[in-house]
Amino acid sequence: MFPAMRVKILGLDPHQQYYIAMDIVPVDNKRYRYVYHSSKWMVAGNADSPVPPRVYIHPDSLASGDTWMRQVVSFDKLKLTNNELDDQGHIILHSMHKYQPRVHVIRKDFSSDLSPTKPVPSGDGVKSFSFPETVFTTVTAYQNQQITRLKIDRNPFAKGFRDSGRNRTGLEAIMETYAFWRPPVRTLTFEDFTNMQKQQGLIDFLFMDNINMIVIFKYSSSFIGSNPVHMKGRGDQCIWRL
């Protein structure tokens, strides 16, 4: 999946063993189409029949809380497909549907039912996180030529589409000035958090620029069950970069 999702998780027990996993669930029961003259997505009917559940278990699992907290956890090896007969372990999605990625932190003693082909297990040792900012619509062909070019230029899996000899202008020239794609996370000061709390009363997310989005969320010890939650200012920090 590109752009790859990357998270940094804090607040785990350094000595406890954890799995990190991701699944992608439908946002609603609708199918969409893109209306070019108005540049909008419109509902086109009911959603297609549900696909088999798939869970991507991060390849660094099983690992200690200390190990997870010392690294940025990247999901750059997660692969998507619209082939319902897929036997490669890819996450199966319908085209022209809206989906929500969810990140799951699963303690070892609650992982007996964890499987790439079963729903994520539930329990006090399983905590799930999702954000409305990460909802996306699946397509088999991009609906915007600039996005098509951007992803061909930046997606490591699209080398065959590139022409190394062509001149870069317009959007591409702007993109070249960044040369980042995965920039380091800026360290926030106490003053940053104080100002945000005064303005919003809580910390939801930060836009660092027009290309990168940093989402700060909380790993809450008061979480109950395995339902996805939008954390609102309790617990420890995690960072989500798109």
mmCIF file of N, CA and C in Angstrom, residues 106 110-115 118-123 126 226:
data_model
loop_
_atom_site.group_PDB
_atom_site.id
_atom_site.type_symbol
_atom_site.label_atom_id
_atom_site.label_comp_id
_atom_site.label_asym_id
_atom_site.label_seq_id
_atom_site.Cartn_x
_atom_site.Cartn_y
_atom_site.Cartn_z
ATOM 1 N N ILE A 106 -1.749 -5.887 20.237
ATOM 2 C CA ILE A 106 -2.297 -7.118 20.819
ATOM 3 C C ILE A 106 -1.270 -7.755 21.737
ATOM 4 N N PHE A 110 -3.285 -12.539 24.625
ATOM 5 C CA PHE A 110 -4.601 -12.410 24.000
ATOM 6 C C PHE A 110 -4.534 -12.716 22.506
ATOM 7 N N SER A 111 -3.446 -13.353 22.070
ATOM 8 C CA SER A 111 -3.217 -13.526 20.634
ATOM 9 C C SER A 111 -3.507 -14.930 20.130
ATOM 10 N N SER A 112 -4.104 -15.791 20.947
ATOM 11 C CA SER A 112 -4.305 -17.183 20.534
ATOM 12 C C SER A 112 -5.185 -17.296 19.291
ATOM 13 N N ASP A 113 -6.116 -16.346 19.112
ATOM 14 C CA ASP A 113 -7.012 -16.381 17.949
ATOM 15 C C ASP A 113 -6.551 -15.468 16.825
ATOM 16 N N LEU A 114 -5.349 -14.888 16.948
ATOM 17 C CA LEU A 114 -4.854 -13.987 15.912
ATOM 18 C C LEU A 114 -4.474 -14.772 14.668
ATOM 19 N N SER A 115 -5.046 -14.373 13.534
ATOM 20 C CA SER A 115 -4.805 -15.079 12.280
ATOM 21 C C SER A 115 -4.969 -14.105 11.114
ATOM 22 N N LYS A 118 -8.732 -14.299 9.926
ATOM 23 C CA LYS A 118 -9.833 -14.194 10.881
ATOM 24 C C LYS A 118 -9.930 -12.760 11.395
ATOM 25 N N PRO A 119 -11.099 -12.351 11.872
ATOM 26 C CA PRO A 119 -11.209 -11.025 12.476
ATOM 27 C C PRO A 119 -10.257 -10.888 13.659
ATOM 28 N N VAL A 120 -9.857 -9.663 13.946
ATOM 29 C CA VAL A 120 -8.950 -9.403 15.065
ATOM 30 C C VAL A 120 -9.626 -9.818 16.367
ATOM 31 N N PRO A 121 -8.925 -10.550 17.234
ATOM 32 C CA PRO A 121 -9.543 -10.973 18.499
ATOM 33 C C PRO A 121 -9.865 -9.783 19.390
ATOM 34 N N SER A 122 -10.768 -10.009 20.328
ATOM 35 C CA SER A 122 -11.174 -8.956 21.254
ATOM 36 C C SER A 122 -10.730 -9.305 22.661
ATOM 37 N N GLY A 123 -10.768 -8.323 23.541
ATOM 38 C CA GLY A 123 -10.389 -8.549 24.931
ATOM 39 C C GLY A 123 -9.654 -7.349 25.484
ATOM 40 N N VAL A 126 -6.326 -6.239 23.881
ATOM 41 C CA VAL A 126 -6.319 -5.822 22.480
ATOM 42 C C VAL A 126 -6.826 -4.381 22.406
ATOM 43 N N SER A 226 -12.262 -4.012 22.046
ATOM 44 C CA SER A 226 -11.412 -3.899 20.861
ATOM 45 C C SER A 226 -11.998 -2.982 19.799
#
